[in-house]
Amino acid sequence: MLNAPNQVDFEFTLALNNSTGKYFIGQDVIEACGDLIRHVWYWRMPAKSLPRRSVSRVLGRLALIEVNARVALRSSWFVPPLVRCPRPMVFTDPREVILYEIKPCDVVVCHDMGPLTHSHLYGRKVRSTYEIAFKKIKQAKPILIFVSKCSMNNFVSLYGDDYRSMSVIYPGIREGIFSGNAEPFEVASQRYLLSVGSVGLRKNYLRTIEAFSRSKLVDEGFSYIICGGTEPGFDDVIEAAGSVPGVIIPGYVNDNQLRWLYRHASGFVLPSLLEGFGLPVAEAIYNGLVPLLTIGSAMHEVAGDSALLVDPLNSAEIAEGMLCLANMGQEERLSRLEALQKSCARFSRNSANSAWRSTLLQAIEDARLPWAGDNVPLEARSHISS
């Protein structure tokens, strides 16, 4: 039993080099549940807010070095002891459990099982890293939170369901993306299809670019805009885009530009190979766009059956879907949007915040039970100050 804590600590190392949906989920929890959080940790450093960019780069690099050293089972003077926290710890990504002594009263957010089920879409060492992380999770049996039923089902298929608590908390939609200034995106043509998400292999952009070429929509005055930061496979996507007229990849865009792009697009395209949830899909729907998505995926779970659903491995089918988006009549578009927006109404910030408060309170209560400190690895310990 831990010493009757009334708060949790929050592990937010992923924020040091991640500005995708994972980051926004963590940031929302901090804002909504700040009174229940004692410290927010960026690797081994507590801070009231995300460190400035230069410091974040250094801390993120140090965290990666430590994770890699532990995965490689290297033991030397520069690998510090595992961290032991006196309060329940909320892990915003499974990777960081490798740095800690994990307890049954801790909380781990599982976004997707891609590092194990689709390891070819990630950088080298990612699979072995997450295999070790999930092995620790299976042993400790902490509170598990998933961002979709699809992600939870994938986890259960690999690691079973023998855990004290397994829940889905859908992320709340970022309200700020719907209101505020809109900054015109000058390179866009008058008509275009839009994709939003990290640029790499995971989002299936090689096939969507091929599909856009097949569709010959460029001859009708359409362009295809892909917005997002970089991830493994970025260079391949840029090379493919360079050979297809009408494909525009501006990189990461700010919220003002993104609002404008959402508001003026003819449709949203994201038949991704892997998603944990897919916040951009919900954002696109709320901005009045019908999406083209992967059938049977987490994004399908988000949008419902009124989205255009395709086999992500079939570029001809994706091309047909793009043509359907470009030529969809107003009556069909409005009918689909009504159903799509009803499906997305589940993802309110209030619902997510309420579910997270209940989860943190559960962790605090569990920390007071006799078994709260069980399943602790017999390794050297370093203590976070209380």
Coordinates of C-alpha atoms in Angstrom, one line a residue:
M1 CA 0.0 0.0 0.0
L2 CA 1.3 3.4 -0.9
N3 CA 1.2 6.3 1.5
A4 CA -2.4 7.4 0.9
P5 CA -1.8 9.8 -2.0
N6 CA -4.4 12.3 -3.1
Q7 CA -2.9 13.1 -6.4
V8 CA -1.2 11.4 -9.4
D9 CA 2.0 12.2 -11.3
F10 CA 1.8 12.6 -15.1
E11 CA 4.5 11.2 -17.4
F12 CA 4.5 13.4 -20.6
T13 CA 7.9 12.6 -22.2
L14 CA 6.1 12.1 -25.6
A15 CA 5.4 15.9 -25.6
L16 CA 9.1 16.6 -26.1
N17 CA 9.0 15.6 -29.8
N18 CA 5.4 14.9 -30.6
S19 CA 2.7 17.3 -31.7
T20 CA 0.2 14.8 -33.0
G21 CA -3.1 13.5 -31.5
K22 CA -1.2 11.8 -28.6
Y23 CA 0.1 15.2 -27.5
F24 CA -3.3 16.9 -27.6
I25 CA -4.8 14.0 -25.5
G26 CA -2.2 14.5 -22.8
Q27 CA -2.5 18.2 -22.8
D28 CA -6.3 18.0 -22.5
V29 CA -6.0 15.8 -19.4
I30 CA -3.5 18.1 -17.8
E31 CA -5.8 21.1 -18.3
A32 CA -9.0 19.3 -17.2
C33 CA -7.5 17.4 -14.2
G34 CA -4.8 19.7 -13.0
D35 CA -6.0 19.6 -9.4
L36 CA -5.4 15.9 -9.3
I37 CA -1.9 16.0 -10.8
R38 CA 1.1 16.7 -8.5
H39 CA 3.9 16.8 -11.1
V40 CA 4.2 16.6 -14.9
W41 CA 7.4 14.8 -15.9
Y42 CA 9.3 15.4 -19.1
W43 CA 11.8 12.5 -18.9
R44 CA 13.2 12.9 -15.4
M45 CA 12.5 16.6 -15.1
P46 CA 9.3 18.1 -13.6
A47 CA 8.0 21.3 -15.1
K48 CA 4.8 23.4 -15.0
S49 CA 4.7 23.6 -18.8
L50 CA 6.5 22.1 -21.8
P51 CA 10.2 23.2 -21.7
R52 CA 11.3 25.5 -24.5
R53 CA 12.2 23.9 -27.8
S54 CA 15.9 23.6 -27.3
V55 CA 15.5 22.0 -23.9
S56 CA 12.8 19.7 -25.2
R57 CA 15.1 18.4 -27.9
V58 CA 17.9 17.6 -25.3
L59 CA 15.5 15.9 -22.9
G60 CA 13.8 14.0 -25.7
R61 CA 17.2 12.8 -26.9
L62 CA 18.3 11.7 -23.4
A63 CA 15.0 9.8 -22.9
L64 CA 15.6 8.0 -26.2
I65 CA 19.2 7.1 -25.2
E66 CA 18.0 5.7 -21.9
V67 CA 15.2 3.7 -23.5
N68 CA 17.5 2.2 -26.1
A69 CA 20.1 1.4 -23.4
R70 CA 17.5 -0.5 -21.4
V71 CA 16.1 -2.3 -24.5
A72 CA 19.7 -3.4 -25.4
L73 CA 20.1 -4.6 -21.8
R74 CA 23.3 -2.5 -21.4
S75 CA 24.2 -1.8 -17.8
S76 CA 26.8 0.9 -17.2
W77 CA 27.4 3.9 -15.1
F78 CA 25.5 6.2 -17.4
V79 CA 22.2 4.3 -17.2
P80 CA 20.4 5.6 -14.1
P81 CA 18.2 3.4 -11.8
L82 CA 14.6 2.9 -12.7
V83 CA 12.3 5.6 -11.4
R84 CA 10.0 4.8 -8.5
C85 CA 7.2 7.2 -8.0
P86 CA 5.3 7.3 -4.6
R87 CA 2.1 8.2 -6.3
P88 CA 0.1 6.6 -9.2
M89 CA 1.8 7.5 -12.5
V90 CA -0.1 8.2 -15.6
F91 CA 1.8 7.1 -18.7
T92 CA 0.8 8.9 -21.9
D93 CA 2.6 6.3 -24.0
P94 CA 3.5 2.7 -23.2
R95 CA 7.1 3.3 -24.2
E96 CA 7.9 5.3 -21.0
V97 CA 7.1 2.4 -18.7
I98 CA 10.5 1.1 -19.6
L99 CA 12.0 3.9 -17.5
Y100 CA 9.9 3.2 -14.4
E101 CA 9.0 0.6 -11.7
I102 CA 5.4 0.2 -12.8
K103 CA 2.6 -0.4 -10.2
P104 CA -0.9 -1.9 -10.5
C105 CA -2.4 1.6 -9.6
D106 CA -0.6 3.3 -12.5
V107 CA -2.5 4.3 -15.6
V108 CA -1.2 3.5 -19.1
V109 CA -2.7 5.0 -22.3
C110 CA -2.5 2.7 -25.3
H111 CA -3.0 4.6 -28.5
D112 CA -2.6 1.7 -30.9
M113 CA -0.7 -1.6 -31.3
G114 CA 1.0 -0.6 -34.5
P115 CA 4.6 -1.0 -33.3
L116 CA 3.8 -4.8 -33.0
T117 CA 1.1 -5.4 -35.7
H118 CA 2.6 -3.0 -38.3
S119 CA 6.3 -2.8 -37.3
H120 CA 7.4 -2.2 -40.9
L121 CA 5.8 1.2 -40.8
Y122 CA 8.1 2.4 -38.0
G123 CA 11.8 3.0 -37.5
R124 CA 14.1 0.2 -36.5
K125 CA 14.1 -0.8 -32.8
V126 CA 10.5 0.3 -32.3
R127 CA 9.1 -3.2 -32.2
S128 CA 11.6 -4.5 -29.6
T129 CA 11.0 -1.3 -27.5
Y130 CA 7.3 -1.8 -27.4
E131 CA 7.6 -5.6 -26.8
I132 CA 9.5 -4.9 -23.6
A133 CA 7.1 -2.1 -22.6
F134 CA 4.0 -4.4 -23.1
K135 CA 5.8 -7.2 -21.2
K136 CA 6.1 -4.9 -18.2
I137 CA 2.5 -3.9 -18.6
K138 CA 1.3 -7.4 -18.7
Q139 CA 3.2 -8.3 -15.6
A140 CA 2.1 -5.3 -13.5
K141 CA -1.5 -5.2 -14.8
P142 CA -2.1 -1.5 -14.4
I143 CA -5.2 0.5 -15.3
L144 CA -5.4 0.5 -19.1
I145 CA -7.0 3.2 -21.2
F146 CA -7.5 2.9 -24.9
V147 CA -8.5 5.6 -27.4
S148 CA -10.8 3.3 -29.4
K149 CA -12.5 -0.1 -29.2
C150 CA -10.4 -1.0 -32.2
S151 CA -7.2 -0.4 -30.3
M152 CA -8.4 -2.3 -27.2
N153 CA -9.5 -5.3 -29.3
N154 CA -6.0 -5.4 -30.9
F155 CA -4.4 -5.3 -27.5
V156 CA -6.6 -8.1 -26.2
S157 CA -5.8 -10.3 -29.2
L158 CA -2.1 -10.0 -28.2
Y159 CA -2.1 -9.8 -24.4
G160 CA -5.5 -11.0 -23.2
D161 CA -8.0 -9.2 -21.0
D162 CA -6.9 -10.3 -17.6
Y163 CA -6.5 -6.8 -16.2
R164 CA -8.1 -5.0 -13.2
S165 CA -9.4 -2.2 -15.5
M166 CA -9.6 -1.8 -19.3
S167 CA -11.6 1.2 -20.6
V168 CA -12.0 3.2 -23.8
I169 CA -11.9 7.0 -23.4
Y170 CA -12.4 8.7 -26.7
P171 CA -10.4 11.9 -27.1
G172 CA -12.4 15.1 -27.0
I173 CA -12.5 17.1 -30.3
R174 CA -10.4 20.3 -30.2
E175 CA -13.0 23.0 -30.2
G176 CA -10.4 25.6 -31.2
I177 CA -10.2 24.1 -34.7
F178 CA -13.8 25.2 -35.4
S179 CA -13.6 28.8 -34.5
G180 CA -11.0 31.6 -34.8
N181 CA -9.2 33.3 -37.6
A182 CA -8.6 31.5 -40.9
E183 CA -5.5 32.2 -42.9
P184 CA -5.8 31.6 -46.6
F185 CA -3.5 29.0 -48.0
E186 CA -2.3 30.6 -51.2
V187 CA -0.9 27.6 -53.0
A188 CA -4.2 25.7 -52.9
S189 CA -6.2 25.6 -56.1
Q190 CA -9.9 26.5 -56.0
R191 CA -10.9 22.9 -55.7
Y192 CA -8.9 20.3 -53.7
L193 CA -9.0 17.2 -51.6
L194 CA -7.3 17.3 -48.2
S195 CA -5.4 14.9 -46.0
V196 CA -4.2 15.8 -42.5
G197 CA -1.7 13.6 -40.6
S198 CA 2.0 12.9 -40.3
V199 CA 3.6 12.4 -43.7
G200 CA 5.0 8.9 -44.0
L201 CA 4.1 5.4 -44.9
R202 CA 1.6 4.8 -42.0
K203 CA -1.0 7.2 -43.5
N204 CA -0.9 5.3 -46.8
Y205 CA 0.1 8.4 -48.8
L206 CA 2.0 6.5 -51.4
R207 CA -1.3 4.9 -52.5
T208 CA -3.4 8.0 -52.1
I209 CA -1.0 9.9 -54.4
E210 CA -1.2 7.0 -56.9
A211 CA -4.9 7.1 -56.6
F212 CA -5.1 10.9 -57.2
S213 CA -3.0 10.3 -60.4
R214 CA -5.4 7.5 -61.5
S215 CA -8.4 9.7 -60.9
K216 CA -7.2 12.4 -63.3
L217 CA -8.9 15.0 -61.1
V218 CA -6.0 17.3 -61.8
D219 CA -7.5 17.7 -65.4
E220 CA -10.7 19.0 -63.7
G221 CA -8.8 21.6 -61.8
F222 CA -8.3 19.7 -58.5
S223 CA -5.2 19.5 -56.4
Y224 CA -4.5 17.2 -53.5
I225 CA -3.1 18.7 -50.4
I226 CA -1.3 16.7 -47.7
C227 CA -0.6 18.5 -44.4
G228 CA 1.5 17.2 -41.5
G229 CA 4.8 16.7 -39.9
T230 CA 7.3 14.0 -40.8
E231 CA 7.5 10.3 -39.8
P232 CA 9.2 7.2 -41.2
G233 CA 8.7 7.1 -45.0
F234 CA 8.5 10.8 -45.5
D235 CA 11.2 10.9 -48.2
D236 CA 9.4 8.2 -50.2
V237 CA 6.2 10.2 -50.1
I238 CA 7.9 13.4 -51.2
E239 CA 9.5 11.6 -54.1
A240 CA 6.1 10.1 -55.2
A241 CA 4.4 13.5 -54.9
G242 CA 7.1 15.1 -57.1
S243 CA 6.1 12.9 -60.0
V244 CA 2.3 13.6 -59.8
P245 CA 0.9 17.0 -60.9
G246 CA -1.4 18.6 -58.5
V247 CA -0.1 17.1 -55.3
I248 CA 1.0 19.7 -52.7
I249 CA 2.8 18.8 -49.4
P250 CA 3.3 22.0 -47.4
G251 CA 4.4 20.2 -44.2
Y252 CA 3.0 21.1 -40.8
V253 CA 0.5 24.0 -41.0
N254 CA -0.8 26.2 -38.1
D255 CA -4.3 26.1 -36.8
N256 CA -5.4 29.2 -38.7
Q257 CA -4.2 27.7 -42.0
L258 CA -5.8 24.4 -41.1
R259 CA -9.2 26.0 -40.4
W260 CA -9.1 27.6 -43.9
L261 CA -8.1 24.3 -45.5
Y262 CA -10.9 22.4 -43.8
R263 CA -13.5 25.0 -44.7
H264 CA -12.7 25.1 -48.4
A265 CA -11.9 21.5 -49.3
S266 CA -14.1 19.3 -51.4
G267 CA -13.5 16.2 -49.3
F268 CA -11.2 14.6 -46.7
V269 CA -9.0 11.6 -47.6
L270 CA -7.3 9.3 -45.1
P271 CA -7.5 5.6 -45.9
S272 CA -4.7 5.1 -43.4
L273 CA -3.0 1.7 -42.7
L274 CA -3.0 2.3 -39.0
E275 CA -4.7 4.6 -36.5
G276 CA -5.5 4.6 -32.8
F277 CA -8.3 7.0 -33.1
G278 CA -7.9 9.7 -35.8
L279 CA -8.7 13.2 -34.5
P280 CA -8.3 14.8 -38.0
V281 CA -11.2 12.7 -39.2
A282 CA -13.6 14.1 -36.5
E283 CA -12.3 17.6 -37.1
A284 CA -12.9 17.3 -40.9
I285 CA -16.5 16.0 -40.3
Y286 CA -17.2 18.9 -37.9
N287 CA -15.9 21.3 -40.6
G288 CA -18.4 19.9 -43.1
L289 CA -16.3 17.4 -45.0
V290 CA -17.2 13.9 -46.0
P291 CA -14.2 11.6 -45.4
L292 CA -12.8 8.7 -47.4
L293 CA -11.5 6.2 -44.8
T294 CA -10.3 2.7 -44.2
I295 CA -13.1 0.2 -43.8
G296 CA -13.0 -1.6 -40.4
S297 CA -10.5 0.8 -38.9
A298 CA -10.6 3.0 -35.8
M299 CA -11.5 5.9 -38.1
H300 CA -14.5 3.9 -39.3
E301 CA -15.4 3.6 -35.6
V302 CA -15.2 7.3 -35.3
A303 CA -17.1 8.3 -38.4
G304 CA -19.6 5.6 -38.7
D305 CA -20.9 4.0 -41.9
S306 CA -21.8 7.2 -43.7
A307 CA -18.2 7.8 -44.6
L308 CA -16.8 6.6 -47.9
L309 CA -15.1 3.3 -46.9
V310 CA -12.4 1.6 -49.0
D311 CA -9.8 -1.1 -48.9
P312 CA -6.6 0.9 -48.1
L313 CA -4.5 -1.6 -50.2
N314 CA -6.5 -0.9 -53.4
S315 CA -5.4 2.3 -55.1
A316 CA -8.1 1.9 -57.8
E317 CA -10.8 1.8 -55.1
I318 CA -9.2 4.9 -53.4
A319 CA -9.3 6.7 -56.8
E320 CA -12.9 5.8 -57.2
G321 CA -13.6 7.2 -53.8
M322 CA -11.8 10.4 -54.6
L323 CA -13.9 10.9 -57.7
C324 CA -17.0 10.3 -55.6
L325 CA -15.9 13.0 -53.2
A326 CA -15.1 15.5 -56.0
N327 CA -18.5 14.9 -57.8
M328 CA -20.8 14.4 -54.8
G329 CA -24.1 16.2 -55.0
Q330 CA -25.2 18.6 -52.3
E331 CA -28.2 16.4 -51.2
E332 CA -26.0 13.3 -50.7
R333 CA -23.3 15.4 -49.0
L334 CA -25.7 16.9 -46.5
S335 CA -27.4 13.5 -45.8
R336 CA -24.0 11.9 -45.1
L337 CA -22.8 14.8 -43.0
E338 CA -25.9 14.6 -40.8
A339 CA -25.2 11.0 -39.9
L340 CA -21.4 11.6 -39.6
Q341 CA -21.8 14.5 -37.2
K342 CA -24.2 12.5 -35.1
S343 CA -21.6 9.8 -34.8
C344 CA -18.9 12.3 -33.8
A345 CA -21.1 13.9 -31.2
R346 CA -19.8 11.2 -28.8
F347 CA -16.4 12.8 -28.7
S348 CA -17.1 15.9 -26.6
R349 CA -14.4 17.4 -24.4
N350 CA -16.8 17.3 -21.4
S351 CA -17.3 13.5 -21.8
A352 CA -13.6 12.9 -22.1
N353 CA -12.7 15.1 -19.1
S354 CA -15.3 13.4 -16.9
A355 CA -14.0 10.0 -17.9
W356 CA -10.4 11.0 -17.2
R357 CA -11.3 12.5 -13.7
S358 CA -12.9 9.2 -12.8
T359 CA -9.9 7.3 -14.0
L360 CA -7.4 9.4 -12.0
L361 CA -9.6 9.1 -8.9
Q362 CA -9.7 5.3 -9.4
A363 CA -5.9 5.3 -9.5
I364 CA -5.7 7.3 -6.3
E365 CA -8.1 5.0 -4.6
D366 CA -6.3 1.9 -5.9
A367 CA -3.0 3.2 -4.5
R368 CA -4.5 2.9 -1.0
L369 CA -5.2 -0.9 -1.4
P370 CA -2.8 -3.5 0.1
W371 CA -1.5 -4.7 -3.3
A372 CA -0.8 -1.3 -4.7
G373 CA 3.0 -1.7 -4.5
D374 CA 3.1 -5.3 -5.8
N375 CA 4.8 -6.5 -9.0
V376 CA 7.7 -4.1 -8.5
P377 CA 10.9 -5.3 -10.4
L378 CA 13.8 -6.1 -8.2
E379 CA 16.1 -3.5 -9.7
A380 CA 18.0 -0.5 -8.3
R381 CA 15.6 2.4 -7.5
S382 CA 15.7 6.1 -7.7
H383 CA 13.0 8.1 -6.0
I384 CA 11.0 11.0 -7.4
S385 CA 10.7 13.6 -4.6
S386 CA 7.2 13.9 -3.2

